[in-house]
Short mmCIF file of C-alpha atoms in Angstrom, two decimals:
data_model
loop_
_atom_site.label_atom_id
_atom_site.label_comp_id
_atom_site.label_asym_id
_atom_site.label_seq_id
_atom_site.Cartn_x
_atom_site.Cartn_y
_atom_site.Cartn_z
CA UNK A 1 13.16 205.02 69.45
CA UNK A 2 12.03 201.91 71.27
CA UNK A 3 11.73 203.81 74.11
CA UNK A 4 9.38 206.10 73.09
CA UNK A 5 6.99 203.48 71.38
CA UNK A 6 7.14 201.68 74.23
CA UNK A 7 5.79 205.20 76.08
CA UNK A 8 2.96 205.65 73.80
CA UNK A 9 1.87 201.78 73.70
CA UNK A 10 1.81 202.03 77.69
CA UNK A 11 -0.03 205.43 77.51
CA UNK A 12 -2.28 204.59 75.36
CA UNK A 13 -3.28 201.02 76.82
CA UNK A 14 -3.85 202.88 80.53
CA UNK A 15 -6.07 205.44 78.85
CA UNK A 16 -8.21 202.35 76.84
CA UNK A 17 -8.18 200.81 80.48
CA UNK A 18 -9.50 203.18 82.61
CA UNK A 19 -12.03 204.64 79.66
CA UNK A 20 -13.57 201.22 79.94
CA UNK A 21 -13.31 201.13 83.36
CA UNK A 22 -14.71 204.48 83.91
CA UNK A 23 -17.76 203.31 81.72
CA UNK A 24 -18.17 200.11 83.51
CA UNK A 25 -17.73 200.13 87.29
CA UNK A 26 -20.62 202.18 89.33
CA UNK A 27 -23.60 201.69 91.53
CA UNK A 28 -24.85 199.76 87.57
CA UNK A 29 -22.08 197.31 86.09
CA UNK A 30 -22.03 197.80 82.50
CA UNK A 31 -21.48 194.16 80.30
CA UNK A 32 -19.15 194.85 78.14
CA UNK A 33 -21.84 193.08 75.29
CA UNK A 34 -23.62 196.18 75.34
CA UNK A 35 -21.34 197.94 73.10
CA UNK A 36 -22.64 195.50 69.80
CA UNK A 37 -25.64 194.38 71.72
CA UNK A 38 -27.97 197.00 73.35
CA UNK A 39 -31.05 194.24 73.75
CA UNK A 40 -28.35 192.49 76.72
CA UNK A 41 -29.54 195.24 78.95
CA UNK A 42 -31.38 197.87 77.81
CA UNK A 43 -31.33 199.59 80.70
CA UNK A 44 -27.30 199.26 81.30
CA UNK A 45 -27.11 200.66 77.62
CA UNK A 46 -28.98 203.72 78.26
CA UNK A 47 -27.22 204.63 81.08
CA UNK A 48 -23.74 203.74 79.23
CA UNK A 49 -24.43 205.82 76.17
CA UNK A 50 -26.12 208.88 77.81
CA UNK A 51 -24.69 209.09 81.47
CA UNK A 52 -21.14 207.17 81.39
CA UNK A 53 -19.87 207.51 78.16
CA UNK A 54 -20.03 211.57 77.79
CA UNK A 55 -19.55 211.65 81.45
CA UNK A 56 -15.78 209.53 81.00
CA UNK A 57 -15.14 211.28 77.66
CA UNK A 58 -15.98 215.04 79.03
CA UNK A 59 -13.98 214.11 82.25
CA UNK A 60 -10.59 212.50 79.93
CA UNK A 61 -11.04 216.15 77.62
CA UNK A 62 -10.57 218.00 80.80
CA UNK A 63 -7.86 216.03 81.67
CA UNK A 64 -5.89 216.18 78.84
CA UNK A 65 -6.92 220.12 78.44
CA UNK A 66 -5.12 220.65 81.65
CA UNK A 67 -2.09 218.47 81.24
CA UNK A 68 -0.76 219.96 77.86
CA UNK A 69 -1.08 223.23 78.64
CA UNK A 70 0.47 222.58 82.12
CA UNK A 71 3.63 220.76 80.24
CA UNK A 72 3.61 223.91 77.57
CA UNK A 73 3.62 226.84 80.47
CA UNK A 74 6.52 224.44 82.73
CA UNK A 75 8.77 224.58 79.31
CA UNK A 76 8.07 227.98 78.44
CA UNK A 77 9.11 229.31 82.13
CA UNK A 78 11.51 226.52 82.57
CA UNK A 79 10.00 225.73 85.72
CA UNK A 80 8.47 222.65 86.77
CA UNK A 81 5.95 224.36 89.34
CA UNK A 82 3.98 226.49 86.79
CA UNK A 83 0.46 225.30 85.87
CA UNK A 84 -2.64 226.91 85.21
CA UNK A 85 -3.67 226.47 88.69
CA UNK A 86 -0.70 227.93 90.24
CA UNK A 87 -0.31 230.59 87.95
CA UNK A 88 -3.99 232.10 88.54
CA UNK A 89 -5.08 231.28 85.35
CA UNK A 90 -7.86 228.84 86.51
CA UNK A 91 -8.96 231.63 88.79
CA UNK A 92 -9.20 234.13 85.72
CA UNK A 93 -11.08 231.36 83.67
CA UNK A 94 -13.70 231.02 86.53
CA UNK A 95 -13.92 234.79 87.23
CA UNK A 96 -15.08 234.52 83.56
CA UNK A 97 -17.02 231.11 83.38
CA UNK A 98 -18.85 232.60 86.91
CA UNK A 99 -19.64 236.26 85.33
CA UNK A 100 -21.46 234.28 82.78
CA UNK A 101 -23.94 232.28 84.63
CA UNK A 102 -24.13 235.55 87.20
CA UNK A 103 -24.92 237.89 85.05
CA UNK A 104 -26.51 235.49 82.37
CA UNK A 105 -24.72 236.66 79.40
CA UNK A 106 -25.72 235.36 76.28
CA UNK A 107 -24.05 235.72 72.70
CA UNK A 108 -26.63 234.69 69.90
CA UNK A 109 -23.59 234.61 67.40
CA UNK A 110 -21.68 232.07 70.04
CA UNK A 111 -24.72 230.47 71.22
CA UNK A 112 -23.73 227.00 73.28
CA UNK A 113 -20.37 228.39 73.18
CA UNK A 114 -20.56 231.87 75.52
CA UNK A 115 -19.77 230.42 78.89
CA UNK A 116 -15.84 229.10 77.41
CA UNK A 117 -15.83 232.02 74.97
CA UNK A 118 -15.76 234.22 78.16
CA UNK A 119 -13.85 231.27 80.39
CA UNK A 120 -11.24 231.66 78.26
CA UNK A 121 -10.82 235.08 77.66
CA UNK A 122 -10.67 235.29 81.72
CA UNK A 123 -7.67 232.99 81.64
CA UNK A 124 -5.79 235.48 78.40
CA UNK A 125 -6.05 238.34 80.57
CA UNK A 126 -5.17 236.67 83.70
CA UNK A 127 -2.43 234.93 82.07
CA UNK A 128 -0.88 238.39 80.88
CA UNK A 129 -1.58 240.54 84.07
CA UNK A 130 0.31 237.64 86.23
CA UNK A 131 3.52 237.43 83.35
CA UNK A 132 3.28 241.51 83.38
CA UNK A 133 3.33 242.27 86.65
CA UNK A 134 6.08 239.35 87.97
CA UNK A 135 8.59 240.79 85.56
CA UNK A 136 8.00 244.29 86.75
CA UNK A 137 8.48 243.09 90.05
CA UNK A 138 11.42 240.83 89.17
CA UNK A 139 12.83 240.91 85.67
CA UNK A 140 14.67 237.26 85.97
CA UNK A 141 11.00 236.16 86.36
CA UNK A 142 11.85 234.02 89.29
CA UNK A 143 10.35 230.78 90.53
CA UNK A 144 9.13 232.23 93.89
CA UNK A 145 8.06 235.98 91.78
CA UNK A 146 5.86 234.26 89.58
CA UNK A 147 4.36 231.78 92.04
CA UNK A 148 3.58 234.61 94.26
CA UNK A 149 2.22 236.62 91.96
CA UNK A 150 -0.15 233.55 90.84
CA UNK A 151 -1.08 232.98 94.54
CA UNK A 152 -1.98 237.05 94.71
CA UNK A 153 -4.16 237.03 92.04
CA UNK A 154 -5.70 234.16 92.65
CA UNK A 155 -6.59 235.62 96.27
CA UNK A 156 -8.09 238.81 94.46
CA UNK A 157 -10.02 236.71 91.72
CA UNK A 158 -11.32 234.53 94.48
CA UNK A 159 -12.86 237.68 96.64
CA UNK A 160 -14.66 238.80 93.34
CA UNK A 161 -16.23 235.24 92.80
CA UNK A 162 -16.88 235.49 96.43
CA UNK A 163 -18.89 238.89 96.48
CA UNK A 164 -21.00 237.43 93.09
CA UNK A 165 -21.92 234.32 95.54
CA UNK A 166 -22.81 236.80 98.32
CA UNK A 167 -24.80 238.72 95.64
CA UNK A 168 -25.98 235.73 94.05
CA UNK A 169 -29.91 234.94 93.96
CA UNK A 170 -31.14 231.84 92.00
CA UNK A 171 -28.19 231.51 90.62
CA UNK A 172 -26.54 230.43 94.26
CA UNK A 173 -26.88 226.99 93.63
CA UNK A 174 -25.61 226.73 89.92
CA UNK A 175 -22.25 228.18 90.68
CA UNK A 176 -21.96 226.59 93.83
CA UNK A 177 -21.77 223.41 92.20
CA UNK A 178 -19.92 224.51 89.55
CA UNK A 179 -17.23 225.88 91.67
CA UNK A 180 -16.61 222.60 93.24
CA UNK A 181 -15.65 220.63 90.28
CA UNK A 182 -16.76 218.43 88.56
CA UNK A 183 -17.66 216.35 85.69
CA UNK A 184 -21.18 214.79 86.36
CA UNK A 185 -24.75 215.30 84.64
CA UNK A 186 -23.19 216.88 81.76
CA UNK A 187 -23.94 215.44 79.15
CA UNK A 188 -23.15 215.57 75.20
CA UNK A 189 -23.70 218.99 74.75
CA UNK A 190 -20.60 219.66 77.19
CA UNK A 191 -18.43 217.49 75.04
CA UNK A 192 -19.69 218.97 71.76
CA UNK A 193 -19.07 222.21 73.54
CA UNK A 194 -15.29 221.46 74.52
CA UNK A 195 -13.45 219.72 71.46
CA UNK A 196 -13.44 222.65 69.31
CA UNK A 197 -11.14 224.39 71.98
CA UNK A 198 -9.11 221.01 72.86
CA UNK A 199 -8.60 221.02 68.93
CA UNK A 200 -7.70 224.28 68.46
CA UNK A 201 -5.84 224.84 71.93
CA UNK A 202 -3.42 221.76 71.22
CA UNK A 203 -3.15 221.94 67.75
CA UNK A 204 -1.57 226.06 68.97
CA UNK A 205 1.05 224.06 71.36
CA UNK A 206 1.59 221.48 69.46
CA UNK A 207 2.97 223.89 66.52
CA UNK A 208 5.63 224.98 68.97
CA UNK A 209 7.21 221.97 70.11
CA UNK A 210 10.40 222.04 68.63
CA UNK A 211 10.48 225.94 69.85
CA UNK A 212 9.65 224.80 73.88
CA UNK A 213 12.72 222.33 73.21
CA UNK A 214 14.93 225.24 72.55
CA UNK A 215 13.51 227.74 74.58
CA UNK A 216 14.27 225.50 77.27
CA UNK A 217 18.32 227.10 76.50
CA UNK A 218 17.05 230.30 77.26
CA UNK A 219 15.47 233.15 75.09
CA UNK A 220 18.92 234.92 73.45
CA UNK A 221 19.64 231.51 72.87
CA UNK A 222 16.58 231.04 70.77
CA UNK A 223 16.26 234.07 69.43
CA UNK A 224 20.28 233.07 67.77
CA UNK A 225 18.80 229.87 66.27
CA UNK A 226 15.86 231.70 64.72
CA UNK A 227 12.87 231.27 66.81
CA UNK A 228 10.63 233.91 67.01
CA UNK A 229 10.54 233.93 70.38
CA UNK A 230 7.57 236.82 70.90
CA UNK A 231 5.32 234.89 68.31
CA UNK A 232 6.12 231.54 70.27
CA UNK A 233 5.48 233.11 73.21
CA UNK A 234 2.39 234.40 71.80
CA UNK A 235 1.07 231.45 70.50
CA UNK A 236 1.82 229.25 73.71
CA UNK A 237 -0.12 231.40 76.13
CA UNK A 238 -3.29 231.99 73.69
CA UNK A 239 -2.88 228.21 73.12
CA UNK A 240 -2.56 227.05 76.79
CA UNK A 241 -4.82 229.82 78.22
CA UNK A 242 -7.85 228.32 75.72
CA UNK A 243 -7.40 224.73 76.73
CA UNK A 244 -7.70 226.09 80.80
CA UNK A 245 -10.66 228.24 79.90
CA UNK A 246 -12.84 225.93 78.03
CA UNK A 247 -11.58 223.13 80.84
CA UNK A 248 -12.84 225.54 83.37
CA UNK A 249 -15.75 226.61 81.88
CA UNK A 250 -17.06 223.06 81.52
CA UNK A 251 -15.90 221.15 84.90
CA UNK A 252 -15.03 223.98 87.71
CA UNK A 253 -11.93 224.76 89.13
CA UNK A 254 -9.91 221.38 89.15
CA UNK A 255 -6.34 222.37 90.18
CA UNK A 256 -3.01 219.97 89.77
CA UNK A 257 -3.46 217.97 86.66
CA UNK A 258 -1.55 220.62 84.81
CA UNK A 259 1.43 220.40 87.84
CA UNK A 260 1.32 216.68 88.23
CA UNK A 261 0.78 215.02 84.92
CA UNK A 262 3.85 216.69 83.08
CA UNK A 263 5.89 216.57 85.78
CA UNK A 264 5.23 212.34 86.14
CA UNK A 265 5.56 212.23 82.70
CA UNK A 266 8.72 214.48 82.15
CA UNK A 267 10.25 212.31 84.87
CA UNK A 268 9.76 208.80 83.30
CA UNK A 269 10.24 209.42 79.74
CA UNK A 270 12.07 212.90 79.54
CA UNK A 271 11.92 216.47 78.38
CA UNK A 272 11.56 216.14 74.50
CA UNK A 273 8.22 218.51 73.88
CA UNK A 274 7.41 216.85 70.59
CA UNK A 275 6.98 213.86 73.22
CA UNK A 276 6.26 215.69 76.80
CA UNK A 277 2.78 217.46 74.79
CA UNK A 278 1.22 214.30 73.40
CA UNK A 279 2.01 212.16 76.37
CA UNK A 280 1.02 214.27 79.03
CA UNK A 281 -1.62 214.96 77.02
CA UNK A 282 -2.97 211.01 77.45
CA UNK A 283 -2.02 210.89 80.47
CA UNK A 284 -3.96 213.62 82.19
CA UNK A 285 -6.44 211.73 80.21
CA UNK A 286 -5.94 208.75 82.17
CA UNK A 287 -5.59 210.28 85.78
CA UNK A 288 -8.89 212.50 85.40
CA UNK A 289 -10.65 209.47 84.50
CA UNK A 290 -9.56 207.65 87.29
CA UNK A 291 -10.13 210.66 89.35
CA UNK A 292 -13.37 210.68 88.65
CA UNK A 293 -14.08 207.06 88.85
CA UNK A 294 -12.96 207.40 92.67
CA UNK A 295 -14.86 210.80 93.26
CA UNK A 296 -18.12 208.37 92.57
CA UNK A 297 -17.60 205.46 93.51
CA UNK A 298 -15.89 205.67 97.25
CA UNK A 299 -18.73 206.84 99.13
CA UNK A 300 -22.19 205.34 97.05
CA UNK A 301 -24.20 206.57 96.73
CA UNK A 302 -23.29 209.70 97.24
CA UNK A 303 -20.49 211.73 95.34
CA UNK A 304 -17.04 213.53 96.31
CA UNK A 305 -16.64 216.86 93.62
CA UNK A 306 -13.30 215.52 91.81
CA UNK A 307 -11.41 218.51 92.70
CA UNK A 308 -10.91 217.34 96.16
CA UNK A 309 -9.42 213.77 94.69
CA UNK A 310 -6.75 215.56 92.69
CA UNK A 311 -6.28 217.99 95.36
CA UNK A 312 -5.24 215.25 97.46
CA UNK A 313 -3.06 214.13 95.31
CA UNK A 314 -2.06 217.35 93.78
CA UNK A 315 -0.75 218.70 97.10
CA UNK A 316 1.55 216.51 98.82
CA UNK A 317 3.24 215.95 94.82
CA UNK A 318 3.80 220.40 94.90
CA UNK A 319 5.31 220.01 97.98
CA UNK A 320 7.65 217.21 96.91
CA UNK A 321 8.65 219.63 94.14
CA UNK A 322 9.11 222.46 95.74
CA UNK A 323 11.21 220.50 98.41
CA UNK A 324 12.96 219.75 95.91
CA UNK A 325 13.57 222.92 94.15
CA UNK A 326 14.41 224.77 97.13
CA UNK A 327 17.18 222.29 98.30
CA UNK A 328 18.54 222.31 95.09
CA UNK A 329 18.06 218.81 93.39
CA UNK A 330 14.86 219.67 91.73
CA UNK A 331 14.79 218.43 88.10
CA UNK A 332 14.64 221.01 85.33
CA UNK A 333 11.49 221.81 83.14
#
């Protein structure tokens, strides 16, 4: 028990830290008497309450978006290399997210809400073409099936947001940038547009903790201590599959939060789910901030797309795993 207050106090005091630090540190320093005090520096309070504030808040929802449903998908396959990057389902979500803006779809009954209405169904169907078609190729749905089906569809979804760039008019520029990730000029209405789906999404996954934990024994196992393991299933992948869409649809493609967060996490405080969820969920919190931070800061003035920060430290951390896994003394999901 005092080991896991001691995780959330820790958690919870590097998320408060690098939300403030996120808000404060730029090419403006923001005095921390602005938050009671706007008259300090009127000019520092503008830009903390309509550029740096959403900007840090949209950036730690994205985070934490990714990380839970990374942790949920690694204890559902019982394998510490699935994410919604690696399993395709970021490149369904933007196959969605980029049909939107290409073909500037509009829902009046959705409104603000069609670009991660259609982000996330992207990732569903993704989601269950990948799961479909590695079992039919491999019914043990092994490690290397399902990551190679994840890297083949990701190919194929990639050459269809490739042709609507090549095909793309006015609309070049827009999903350019979007494509590149990342989490700046967006403003309030992104972060209004998000937390319904973070809500929903981990409220879904959070429901099934105690069924992850004994999923983790296998499914006839399960199934013999009465979890309904279809519904679980069910509810997991609609749950995790709306957190990637709506994180997509918002930021761009940002791969490895969902691989590296639960993993880190899973590592230093252990594989209980009704822990894992909520912790990784702070934490990817706390590492997109940062990520972010870094993207802007370590070239002013100009700006690195934050994809390429958690790239580089997404991809040497696979690697380790997969090392890992392959030789044998990989840990267990």
């Amino acid at each position: 028990m005092k080991k896991v207050a001691t995780a959330y106090v820790l958690t919870c005091t590097l998320l408060i830290m690098s939300i403030w630090c996120g808000v404060a540190i730029g090419s403006v320093h923001i005095p921390i008497e602005v938050l009671w005090n706007q008259s300090v520096d009127e000019t520092a309070a503008n830009i903390f309450w309509k550029i740096r504030l959403p900007r840090v808040l949209l950036a730690g929802l994205v985070g934490a978006s990714l990380a839970i449903a990374g942790a949920a998908f690694q204890g559902l396959l019982k394998n510490p290399l699935a994410d919604p990057y690696t399993l395709g389902i970021s490149s369904g979500a933007s196959v969605g997210a980029v049909m939107t803006i290409f073909f500037s779809i509009s829902m009046p009954v959705v409104g603000l809400y069609a670009l991660p209405t259609f982000s996330m169904i992207g990732a569903i169907i993704t989601m269950v073409i990948v799961m479909s078609f590695a079992r039919v190729v491999d019914r043990s749905l092994k490690m290397e099936t399902l990551i190679l089906t994840g890297v083949i569809f990701s190919s194929f979804l990639g050459s269809l947001i490739s042709l609507m760039i090549a095909l793309s008019g006015e609309e070049l520029r827009q999903v350019i940038g979007w494509l590149l990730g990342s989490v700046s000029m967006r403003g309030w209405p992104y972060v209004q547009m998000i937390i319904p789906f973070v809500i929903v999404g981990s409220l879904m996954l959070w429901t099934q903790r105690r069924e992850l934990n004994v999923l983790l024994y296998g499914e006839e196992r399960a199934k013999h201590l009465g979890v309904n393991v279809k519904r679980s299933k069910y509810l997991i992948l609609v749950g995790g599959s709306m957190l990637t869409g709506a994180a997509v649809a918002v930021s761009g493609t940002i791969g490895f939060v969902g691989l590296v967060v639960p993993h880190m996490t899973r590592m230093i405080w252990g594989s209980d789910h009704r822990h894992l969820l909520p912790l990784s969920f702070f934490n990817g919190a706390t590492l997109l901030i940062i990520c972010d931070l870094v993207a802007r800061t370590i070239i002013l003035p100009r700006e690195l797309p934050i994809g390429v920060i958690t790239a580089f430290i997404g991809a040497p951390v696979f690697s380790y795993i997969f090392y890992k896994q392959r030789r044998g003394k990989g840990v267990r999901a």
